[in-house]
mmCIF file of C-alpha atoms in Angstrom:
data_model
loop_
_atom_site.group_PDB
_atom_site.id
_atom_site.type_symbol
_atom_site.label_atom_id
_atom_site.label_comp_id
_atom_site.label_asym_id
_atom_site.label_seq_id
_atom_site.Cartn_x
_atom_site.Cartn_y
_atom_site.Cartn_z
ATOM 1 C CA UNK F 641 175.598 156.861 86.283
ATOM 2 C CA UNK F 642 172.744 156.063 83.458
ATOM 3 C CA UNK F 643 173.108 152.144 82.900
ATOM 4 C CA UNK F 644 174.872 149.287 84.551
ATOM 5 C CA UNK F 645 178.260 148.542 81.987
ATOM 6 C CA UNK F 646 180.387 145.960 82.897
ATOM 7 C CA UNK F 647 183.828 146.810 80.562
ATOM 8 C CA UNK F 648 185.710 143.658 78.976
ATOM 9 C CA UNK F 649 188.911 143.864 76.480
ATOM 10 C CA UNK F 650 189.208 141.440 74.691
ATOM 11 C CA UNK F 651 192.788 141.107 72.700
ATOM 12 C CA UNK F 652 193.845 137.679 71.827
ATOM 13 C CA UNK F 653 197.696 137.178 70.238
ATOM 14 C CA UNK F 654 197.990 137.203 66.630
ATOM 15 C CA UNK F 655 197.550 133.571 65.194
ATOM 16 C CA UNK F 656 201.606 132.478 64.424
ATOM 17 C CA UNK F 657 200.866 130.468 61.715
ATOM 18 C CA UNK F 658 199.386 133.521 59.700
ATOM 19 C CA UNK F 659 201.595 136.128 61.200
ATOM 20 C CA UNK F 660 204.542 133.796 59.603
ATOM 21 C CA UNK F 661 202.664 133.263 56.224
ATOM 22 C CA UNK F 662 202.371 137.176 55.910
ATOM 23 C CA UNK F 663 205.669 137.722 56.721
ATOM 24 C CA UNK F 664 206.965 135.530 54.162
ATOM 25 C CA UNK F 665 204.852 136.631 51.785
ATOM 26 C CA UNK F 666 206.246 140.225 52.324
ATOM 27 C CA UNK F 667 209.628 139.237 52.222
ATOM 28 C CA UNK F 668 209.002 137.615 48.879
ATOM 29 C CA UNK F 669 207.169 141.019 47.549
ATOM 30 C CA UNK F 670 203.991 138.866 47.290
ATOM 31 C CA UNK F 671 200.687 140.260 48.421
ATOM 32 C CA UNK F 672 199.960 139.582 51.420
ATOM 33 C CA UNK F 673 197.250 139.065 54.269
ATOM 34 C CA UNK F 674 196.000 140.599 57.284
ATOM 35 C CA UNK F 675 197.484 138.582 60.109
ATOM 36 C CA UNK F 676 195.355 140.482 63.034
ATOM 37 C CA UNK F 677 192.477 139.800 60.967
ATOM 38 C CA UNK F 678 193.553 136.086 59.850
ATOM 39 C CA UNK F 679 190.121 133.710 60.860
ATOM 40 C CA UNK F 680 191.601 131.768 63.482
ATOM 41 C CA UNK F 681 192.432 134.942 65.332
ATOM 42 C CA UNK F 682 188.930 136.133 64.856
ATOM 43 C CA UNK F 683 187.466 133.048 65.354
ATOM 44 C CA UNK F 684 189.112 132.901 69.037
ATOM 45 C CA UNK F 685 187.732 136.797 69.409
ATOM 46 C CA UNK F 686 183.965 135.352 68.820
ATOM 47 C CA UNK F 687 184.544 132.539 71.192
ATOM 48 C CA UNK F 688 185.138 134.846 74.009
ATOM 49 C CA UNK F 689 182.196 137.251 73.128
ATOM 50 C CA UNK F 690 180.050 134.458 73.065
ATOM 51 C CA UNK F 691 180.263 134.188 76.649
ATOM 52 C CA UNK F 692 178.750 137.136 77.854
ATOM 53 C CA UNK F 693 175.223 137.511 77.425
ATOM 54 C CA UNK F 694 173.079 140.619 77.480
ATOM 55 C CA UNK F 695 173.450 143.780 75.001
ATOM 56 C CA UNK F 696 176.707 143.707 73.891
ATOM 57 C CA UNK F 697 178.263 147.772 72.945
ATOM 58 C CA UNK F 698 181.480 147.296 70.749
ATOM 59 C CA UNK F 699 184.211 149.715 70.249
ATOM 60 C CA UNK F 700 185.033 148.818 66.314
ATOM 61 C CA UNK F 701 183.843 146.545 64.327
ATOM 62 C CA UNK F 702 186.273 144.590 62.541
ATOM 63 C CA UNK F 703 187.536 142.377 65.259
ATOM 64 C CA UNK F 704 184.445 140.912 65.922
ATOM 65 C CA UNK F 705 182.599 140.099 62.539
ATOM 66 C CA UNK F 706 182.938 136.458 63.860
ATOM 67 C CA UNK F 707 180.883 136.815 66.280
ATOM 68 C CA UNK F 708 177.399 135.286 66.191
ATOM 69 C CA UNK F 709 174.883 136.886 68.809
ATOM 70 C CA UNK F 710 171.198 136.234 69.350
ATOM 71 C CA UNK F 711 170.672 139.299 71.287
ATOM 72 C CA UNK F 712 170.555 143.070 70.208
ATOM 73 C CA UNK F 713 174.286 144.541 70.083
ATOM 74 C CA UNK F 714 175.231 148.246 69.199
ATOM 75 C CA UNK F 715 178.567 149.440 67.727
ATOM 76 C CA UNK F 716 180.383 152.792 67.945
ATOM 77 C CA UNK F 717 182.532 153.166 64.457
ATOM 78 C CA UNK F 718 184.950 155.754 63.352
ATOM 79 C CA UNK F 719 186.204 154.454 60.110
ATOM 80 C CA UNK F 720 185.556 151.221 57.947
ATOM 81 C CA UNK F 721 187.911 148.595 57.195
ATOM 82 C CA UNK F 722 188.078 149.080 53.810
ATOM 83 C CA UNK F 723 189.371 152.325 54.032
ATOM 84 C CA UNK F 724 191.183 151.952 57.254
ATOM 85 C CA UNK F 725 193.336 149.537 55.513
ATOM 86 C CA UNK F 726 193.974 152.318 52.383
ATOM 87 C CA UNK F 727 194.530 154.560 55.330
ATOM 88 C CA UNK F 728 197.335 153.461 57.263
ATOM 89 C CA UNK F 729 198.897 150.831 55.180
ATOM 90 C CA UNK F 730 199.108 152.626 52.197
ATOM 91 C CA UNK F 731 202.389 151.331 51.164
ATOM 92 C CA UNK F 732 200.967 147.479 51.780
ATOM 93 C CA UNK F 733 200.469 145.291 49.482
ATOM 94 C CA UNK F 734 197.250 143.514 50.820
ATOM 95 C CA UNK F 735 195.243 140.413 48.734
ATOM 96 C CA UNK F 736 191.864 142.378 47.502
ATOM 97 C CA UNK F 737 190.141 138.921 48.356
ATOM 98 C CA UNK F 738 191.977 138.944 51.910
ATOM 99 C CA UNK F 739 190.508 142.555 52.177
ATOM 100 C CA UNK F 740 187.233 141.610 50.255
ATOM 101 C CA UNK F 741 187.061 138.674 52.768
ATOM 102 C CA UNK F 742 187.242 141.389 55.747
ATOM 103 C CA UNK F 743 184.974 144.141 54.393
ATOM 104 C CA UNK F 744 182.076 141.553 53.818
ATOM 105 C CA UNK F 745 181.890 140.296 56.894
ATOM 106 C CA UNK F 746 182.093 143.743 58.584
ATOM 107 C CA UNK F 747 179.273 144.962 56.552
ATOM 108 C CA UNK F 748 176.917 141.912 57.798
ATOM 109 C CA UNK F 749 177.988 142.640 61.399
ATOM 110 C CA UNK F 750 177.268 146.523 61.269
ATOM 111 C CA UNK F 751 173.370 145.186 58.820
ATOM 112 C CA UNK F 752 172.722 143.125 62.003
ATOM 113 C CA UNK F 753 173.356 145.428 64.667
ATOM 114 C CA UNK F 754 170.541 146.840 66.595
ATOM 115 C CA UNK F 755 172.167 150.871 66.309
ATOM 116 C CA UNK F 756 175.616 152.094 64.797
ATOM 117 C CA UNK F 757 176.952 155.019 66.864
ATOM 118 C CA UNK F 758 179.090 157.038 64.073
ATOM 119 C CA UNK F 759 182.337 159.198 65.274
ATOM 120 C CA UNK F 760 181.208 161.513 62.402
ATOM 121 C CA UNK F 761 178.775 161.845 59.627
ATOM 122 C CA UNK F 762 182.079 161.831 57.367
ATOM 123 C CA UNK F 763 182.716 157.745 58.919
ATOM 124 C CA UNK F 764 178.719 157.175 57.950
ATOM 125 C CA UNK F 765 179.157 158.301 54.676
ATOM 126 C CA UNK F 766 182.546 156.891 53.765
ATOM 127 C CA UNK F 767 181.603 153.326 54.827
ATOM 128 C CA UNK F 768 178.122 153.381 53.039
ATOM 129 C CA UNK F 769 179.718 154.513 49.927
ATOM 130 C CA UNK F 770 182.471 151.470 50.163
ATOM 131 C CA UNK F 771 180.124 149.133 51.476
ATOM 132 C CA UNK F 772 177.292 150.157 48.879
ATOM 133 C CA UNK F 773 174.469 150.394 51.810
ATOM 134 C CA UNK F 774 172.523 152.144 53.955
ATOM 135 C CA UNK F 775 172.802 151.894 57.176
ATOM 136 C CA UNK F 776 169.482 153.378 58.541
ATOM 137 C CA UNK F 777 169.647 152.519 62.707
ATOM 138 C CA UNK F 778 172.469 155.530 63.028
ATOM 139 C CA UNK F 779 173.063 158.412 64.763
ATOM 140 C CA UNK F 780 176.220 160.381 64.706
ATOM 141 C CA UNK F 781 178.042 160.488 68.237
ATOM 142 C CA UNK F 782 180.872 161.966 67.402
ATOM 143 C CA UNK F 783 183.450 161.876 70.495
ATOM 144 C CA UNK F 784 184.429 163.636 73.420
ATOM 145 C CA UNK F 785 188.098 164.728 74.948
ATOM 146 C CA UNK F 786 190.366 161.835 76.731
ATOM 147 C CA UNK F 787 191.286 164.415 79.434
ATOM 148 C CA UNK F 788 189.896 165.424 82.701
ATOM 149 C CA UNK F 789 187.540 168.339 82.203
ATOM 150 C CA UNK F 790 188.635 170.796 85.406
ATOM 151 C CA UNK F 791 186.193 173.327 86.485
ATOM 152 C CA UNK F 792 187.959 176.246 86.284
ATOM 153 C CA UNK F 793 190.670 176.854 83.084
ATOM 154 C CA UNK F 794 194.197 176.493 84.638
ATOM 155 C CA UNK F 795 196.877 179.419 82.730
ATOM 156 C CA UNK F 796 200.087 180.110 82.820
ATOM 157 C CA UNK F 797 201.503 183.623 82.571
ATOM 158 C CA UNK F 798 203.171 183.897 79.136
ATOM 159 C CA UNK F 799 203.131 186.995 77.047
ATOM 160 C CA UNK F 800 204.694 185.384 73.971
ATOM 161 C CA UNK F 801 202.263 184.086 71.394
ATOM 162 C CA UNK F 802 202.518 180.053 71.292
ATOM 163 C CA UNK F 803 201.308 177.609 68.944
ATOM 164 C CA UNK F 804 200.917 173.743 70.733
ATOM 165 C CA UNK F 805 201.443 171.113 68.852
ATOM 166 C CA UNK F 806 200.758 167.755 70.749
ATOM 167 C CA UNK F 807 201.443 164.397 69.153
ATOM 168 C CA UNK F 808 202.936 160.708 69.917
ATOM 169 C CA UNK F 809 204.090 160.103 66.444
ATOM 170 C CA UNK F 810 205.495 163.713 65.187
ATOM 171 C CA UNK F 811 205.787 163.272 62.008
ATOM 172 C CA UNK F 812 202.879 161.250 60.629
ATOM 173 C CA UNK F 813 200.650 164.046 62.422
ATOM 174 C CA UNK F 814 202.301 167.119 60.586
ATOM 175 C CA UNK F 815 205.096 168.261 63.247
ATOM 176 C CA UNK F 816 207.632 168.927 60.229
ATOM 177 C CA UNK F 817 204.691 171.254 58.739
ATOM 178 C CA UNK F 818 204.365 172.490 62.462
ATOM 179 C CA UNK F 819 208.077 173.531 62.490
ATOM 180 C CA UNK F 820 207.942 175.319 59.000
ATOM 181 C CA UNK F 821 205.496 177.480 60.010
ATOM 182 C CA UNK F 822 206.507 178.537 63.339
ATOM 183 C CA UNK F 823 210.202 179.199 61.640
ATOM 184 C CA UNK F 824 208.191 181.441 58.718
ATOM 185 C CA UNK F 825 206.478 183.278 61.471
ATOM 186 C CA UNK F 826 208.832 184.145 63.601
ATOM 187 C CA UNK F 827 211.055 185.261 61.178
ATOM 188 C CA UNK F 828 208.512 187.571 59.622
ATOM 189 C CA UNK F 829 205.633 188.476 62.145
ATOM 190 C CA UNK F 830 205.793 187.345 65.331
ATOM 191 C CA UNK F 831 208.915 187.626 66.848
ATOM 192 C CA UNK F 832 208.220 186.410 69.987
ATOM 193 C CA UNK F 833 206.307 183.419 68.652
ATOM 194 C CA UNK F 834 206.785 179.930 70.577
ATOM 195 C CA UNK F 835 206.326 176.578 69.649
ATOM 196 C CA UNK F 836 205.360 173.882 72.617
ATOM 197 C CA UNK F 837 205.627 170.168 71.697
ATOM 198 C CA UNK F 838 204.190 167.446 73.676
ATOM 199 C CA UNK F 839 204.947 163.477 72.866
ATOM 200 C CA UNK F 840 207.236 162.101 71.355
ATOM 201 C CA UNK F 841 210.506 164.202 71.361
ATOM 202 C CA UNK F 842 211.355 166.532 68.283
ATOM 203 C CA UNK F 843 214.118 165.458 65.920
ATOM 204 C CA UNK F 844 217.457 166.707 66.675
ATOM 205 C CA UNK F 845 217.212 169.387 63.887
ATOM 206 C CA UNK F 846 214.657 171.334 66.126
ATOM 207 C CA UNK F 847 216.330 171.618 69.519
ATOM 208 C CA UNK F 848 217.896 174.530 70.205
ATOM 209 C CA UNK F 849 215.940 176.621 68.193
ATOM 210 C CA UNK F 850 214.733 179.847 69.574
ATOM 211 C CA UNK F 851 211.484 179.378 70.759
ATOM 212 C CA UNK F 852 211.375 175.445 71.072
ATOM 213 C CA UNK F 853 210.179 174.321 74.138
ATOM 214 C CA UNK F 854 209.910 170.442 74.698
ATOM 215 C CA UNK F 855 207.331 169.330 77.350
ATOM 216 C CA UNK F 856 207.699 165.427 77.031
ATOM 217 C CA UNK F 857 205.165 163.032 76.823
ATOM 218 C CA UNK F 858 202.216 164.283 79.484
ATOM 219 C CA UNK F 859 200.120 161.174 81.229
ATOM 220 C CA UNK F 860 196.847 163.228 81.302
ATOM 221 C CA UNK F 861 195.373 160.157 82.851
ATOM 222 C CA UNK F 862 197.099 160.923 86.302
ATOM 223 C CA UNK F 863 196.144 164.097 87.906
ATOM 224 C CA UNK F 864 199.604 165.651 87.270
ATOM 225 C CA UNK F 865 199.228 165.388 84.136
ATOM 226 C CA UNK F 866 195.913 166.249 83.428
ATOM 227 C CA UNK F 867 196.346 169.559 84.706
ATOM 228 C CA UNK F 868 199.682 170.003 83.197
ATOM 229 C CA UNK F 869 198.205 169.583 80.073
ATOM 230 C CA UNK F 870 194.940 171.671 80.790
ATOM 231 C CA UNK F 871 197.393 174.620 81.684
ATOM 232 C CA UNK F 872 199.322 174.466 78.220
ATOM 233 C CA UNK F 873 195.647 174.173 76.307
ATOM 234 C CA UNK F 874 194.660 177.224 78.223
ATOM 235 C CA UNK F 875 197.818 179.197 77.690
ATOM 236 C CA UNK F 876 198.452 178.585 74.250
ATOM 237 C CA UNK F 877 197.125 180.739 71.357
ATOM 238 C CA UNK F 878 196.250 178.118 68.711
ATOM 239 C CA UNK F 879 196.576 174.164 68.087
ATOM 240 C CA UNK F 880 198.378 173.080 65.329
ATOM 241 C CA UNK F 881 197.338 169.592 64.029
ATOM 242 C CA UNK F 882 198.221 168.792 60.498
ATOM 243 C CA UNK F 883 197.696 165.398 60.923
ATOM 244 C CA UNK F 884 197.123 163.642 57.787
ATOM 245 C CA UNK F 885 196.078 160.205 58.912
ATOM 246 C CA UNK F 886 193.539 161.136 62.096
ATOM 247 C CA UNK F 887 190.086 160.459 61.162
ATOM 248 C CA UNK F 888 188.682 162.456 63.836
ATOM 249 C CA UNK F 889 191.339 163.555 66.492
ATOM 250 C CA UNK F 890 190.072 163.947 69.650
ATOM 251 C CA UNK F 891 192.619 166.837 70.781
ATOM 252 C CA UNK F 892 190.974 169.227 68.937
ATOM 253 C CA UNK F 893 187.959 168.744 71.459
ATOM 254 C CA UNK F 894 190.407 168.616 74.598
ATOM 255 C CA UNK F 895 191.800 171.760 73.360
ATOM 256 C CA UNK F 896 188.676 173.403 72.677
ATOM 257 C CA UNK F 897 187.809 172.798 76.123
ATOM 258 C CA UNK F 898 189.993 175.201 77.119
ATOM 259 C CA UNK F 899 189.353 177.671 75.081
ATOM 260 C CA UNK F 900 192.335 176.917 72.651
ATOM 261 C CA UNK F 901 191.340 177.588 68.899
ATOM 262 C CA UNK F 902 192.420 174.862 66.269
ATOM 263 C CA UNK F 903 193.909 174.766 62.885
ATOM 264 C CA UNK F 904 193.617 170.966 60.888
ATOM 265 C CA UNK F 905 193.207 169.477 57.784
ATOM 266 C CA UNK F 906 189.606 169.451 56.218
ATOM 267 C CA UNK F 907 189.202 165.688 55.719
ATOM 268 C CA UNK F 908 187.965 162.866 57.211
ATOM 269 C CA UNK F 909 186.036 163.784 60.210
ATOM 270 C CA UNK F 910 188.513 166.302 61.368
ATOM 271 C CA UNK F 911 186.671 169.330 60.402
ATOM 272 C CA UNK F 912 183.121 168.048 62.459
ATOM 273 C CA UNK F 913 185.060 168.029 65.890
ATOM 274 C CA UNK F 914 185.288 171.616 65.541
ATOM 275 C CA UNK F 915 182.804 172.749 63.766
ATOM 276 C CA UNK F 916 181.068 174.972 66.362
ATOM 277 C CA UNK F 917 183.983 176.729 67.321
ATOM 278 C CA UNK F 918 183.731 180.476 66.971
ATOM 279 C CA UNK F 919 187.227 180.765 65.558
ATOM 280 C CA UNK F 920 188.663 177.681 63.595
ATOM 281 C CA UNK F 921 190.966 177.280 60.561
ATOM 282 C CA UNK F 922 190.981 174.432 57.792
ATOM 283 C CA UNK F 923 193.080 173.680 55.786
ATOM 284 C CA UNK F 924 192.203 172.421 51.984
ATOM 285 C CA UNK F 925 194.011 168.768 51.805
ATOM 286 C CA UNK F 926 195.623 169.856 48.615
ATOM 287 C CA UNK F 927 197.222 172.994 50.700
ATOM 288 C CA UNK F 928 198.099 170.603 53.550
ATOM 289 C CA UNK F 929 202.038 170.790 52.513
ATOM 290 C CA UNK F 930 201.764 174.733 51.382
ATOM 291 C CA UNK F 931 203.737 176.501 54.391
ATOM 292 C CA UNK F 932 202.562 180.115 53.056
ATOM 293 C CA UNK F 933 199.234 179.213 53.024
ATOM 294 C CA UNK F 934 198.973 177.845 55.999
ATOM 295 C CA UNK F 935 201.181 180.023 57.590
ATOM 296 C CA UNK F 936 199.063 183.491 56.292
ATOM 297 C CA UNK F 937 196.249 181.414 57.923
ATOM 298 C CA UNK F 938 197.761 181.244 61.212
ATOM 299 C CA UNK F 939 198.938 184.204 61.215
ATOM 300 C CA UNK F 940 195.224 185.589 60.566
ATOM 301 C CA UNK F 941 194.230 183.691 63.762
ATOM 302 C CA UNK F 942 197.101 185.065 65.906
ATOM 303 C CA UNK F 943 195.775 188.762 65.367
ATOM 304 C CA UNK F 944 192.096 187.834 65.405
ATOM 305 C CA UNK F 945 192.414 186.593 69.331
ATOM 306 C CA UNK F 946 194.883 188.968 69.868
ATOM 307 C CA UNK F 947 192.188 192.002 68.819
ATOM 308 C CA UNK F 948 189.201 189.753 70.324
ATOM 309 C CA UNK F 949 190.481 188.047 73.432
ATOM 310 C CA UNK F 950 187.306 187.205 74.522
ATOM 311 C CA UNK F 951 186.706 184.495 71.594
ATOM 312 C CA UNK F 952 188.891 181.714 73.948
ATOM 313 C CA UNK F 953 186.078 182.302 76.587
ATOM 314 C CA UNK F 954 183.574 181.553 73.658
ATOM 315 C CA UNK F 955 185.345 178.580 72.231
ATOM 316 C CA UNK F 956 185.683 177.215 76.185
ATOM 317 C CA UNK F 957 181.893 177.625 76.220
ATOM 318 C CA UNK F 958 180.814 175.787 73.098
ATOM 319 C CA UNK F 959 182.979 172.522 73.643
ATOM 320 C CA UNK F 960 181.671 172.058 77.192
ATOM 321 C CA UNK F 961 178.385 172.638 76.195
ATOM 322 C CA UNK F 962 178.243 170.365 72.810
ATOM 323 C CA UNK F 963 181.058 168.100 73.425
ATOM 324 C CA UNK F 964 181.119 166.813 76.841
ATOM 325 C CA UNK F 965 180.788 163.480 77.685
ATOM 326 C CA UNK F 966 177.274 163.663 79.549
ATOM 327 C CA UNK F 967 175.835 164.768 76.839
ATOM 328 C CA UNK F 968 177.359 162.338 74.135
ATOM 329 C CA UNK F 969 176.320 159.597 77.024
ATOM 330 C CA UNK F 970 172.797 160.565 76.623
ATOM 331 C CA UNK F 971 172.475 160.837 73.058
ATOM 332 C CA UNK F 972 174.048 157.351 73.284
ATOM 333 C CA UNK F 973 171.256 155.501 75.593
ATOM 334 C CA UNK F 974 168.249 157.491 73.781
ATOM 335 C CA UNK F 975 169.149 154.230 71.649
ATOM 336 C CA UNK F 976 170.154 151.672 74.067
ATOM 337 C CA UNK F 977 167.155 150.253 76.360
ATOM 338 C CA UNK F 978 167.280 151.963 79.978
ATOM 339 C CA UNK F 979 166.676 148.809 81.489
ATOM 340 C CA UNK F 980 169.669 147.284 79.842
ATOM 341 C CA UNK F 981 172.905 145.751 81.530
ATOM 342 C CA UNK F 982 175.374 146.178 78.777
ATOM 343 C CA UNK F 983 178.916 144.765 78.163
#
């Protein structure tokens, strides 16, 4: 609509030779390296970037630090490397120079790009304070929902109070904290309360239980699907999304598009994507495992819309206003020449 953008993914296969070595090395309870990262792989990344010419926008960072371009480039970044690797490999032994090797080569791509699009000033922060630099061409993007944004809010009749909990991986994003406090609540408050999973299936130890409901995983890509999903955002009372590895979580803002208020961990960029909600509830990272905390919490939310119904039609306002796509695109090409083809 704004620019001419020509989309090209780029994923070579892991280099064999390193994906053996690291394998090896784990097996022998060596530190080890990052195969997806190994030199040859990136090296075979850069080789393919270096055919297309023009302004170049990249998705991440790290997989292209090989690349050597003589014309301006811009990079969208959600979280650095360094921590990255901390993040979600926290059990991994990894060689500091292996990870040194990474890090400085990321932070001489992201000093030689022409502007670094942030998903939050959190990612900013974090990656200056590892990196021990300032990067001054920024601006703070954050993101907008992966889902279809209908005109109208699609609901479902349902009387019962629900909490939604929607995940691919239910336990690394909290659904065992999910469970605890929809089992506290209904056994002391809320009676009627329902929990709705979507993704990947519930262990065994939650089926059956009063108040379960299983939607499977939802392809809000397809039509189907998108409004599927738009109807169980609208219907819901509150999101539940303990994750403790998201750095930003884009549900929150396909949620809030629908009016649905949010409860997640304050950390990481979490707490930014919902920051102009009228009704939103964080939860201290040290309290992320306290089930009466966070259940009083929730329960606080539950009567708050229930005594101001009109707050969903507040929320729904504020996330298509401030976090819709059009106007993250234009924020985005305020930066970006308007003459510009980009890749």
């Amino acid at each position: 609509k704004h620019c001419s953008l020509d989309y090209v993914q780029i994923n070579p296969p892991r280099d064999p030779y390193a994906t053996l070595k690291s394998r090896c090395q784990k097996l022998m309870g060596l530190s080890r390296e990052f195969p997806v990262f190994s030199a040859n792989r990136l090296d075979n990344i850069s080789k393919q970037v270096a055919l297309k010419d023009g302004p170049i926008f990249f998705f991440g960072a790290t997989p292209w630090i090989h690349s050597i371009l003589t014309e301006d480039y811009f990079v969208y970044l959600d979280i650095c490397f360094e921590h990255y690797s901390e993040l979600y490999f926290p059990n991994e032994a990894f060689r500091s120079n292996d990870i040194q090797r990474v890090s400085q080569k990321e932070i001489m791509f992201l000093n030689n790009a022409k502007h670094i699009f942030w998903g939050s000033t959190w990612a900013k922060e974090c990656a200056e304070k590892r990196y021990k630099t300032t990067f001054s061409a920024s601006t703070i993007l954050k993101t907008g929902g992966n889902i279809e944004l209908l005109p109208t809010p699609i609901s479902s009749k349902n009387n019962n109070p629900a909490l939604l909990f929607v995940s691919l991986d239910f336990s690394a994003k909290g659904g065992h904290t999910a469970m605890a406090v929809f089992k506290k609540l209904k056994s002391e408050q809320f009676e009627n309360l329902e929990i709705w999973i979507v993704g990947q299936k519930p262990p065994k130890e939650y089926v059956g239980i009063k108040g379960v409901k299983y939607f499977g995983r939802i392809d809000k890509n397809s039509p189907r699907g998108s409004e599927d999903l738009a109807r169980l955002y609208s219907s819901a009372s509150m999101l539940i999304h303990l994750s403790k590895m998201d750095t930003m979580g884009a549900v929150l803002v396909e949620a809030g598009y629908y009016g649905l208020p949010a409860i997640t961990i304050n950390q990481f960029g979490m707490p930014e994507m919902i920051e102009k909600s009228p009704l939103k509830v964080l939860i201290d990272p040290s309290e992320q495992d306290e089930i009466n905390v966070i259940s009083s919490k929730v329960a606080e939310s539950l009567q708050n819309l229930n005594s101001n119904p009109l707050l969903k039609n507040d929320i729904r306002k504020s996330f298509r206003e401030e976090a819709n796509w059009e106007s993250i695109s234009l924020k985005l090409l305020k930066k970006i020449p308007s003459t510009s083809d980009v890749h």
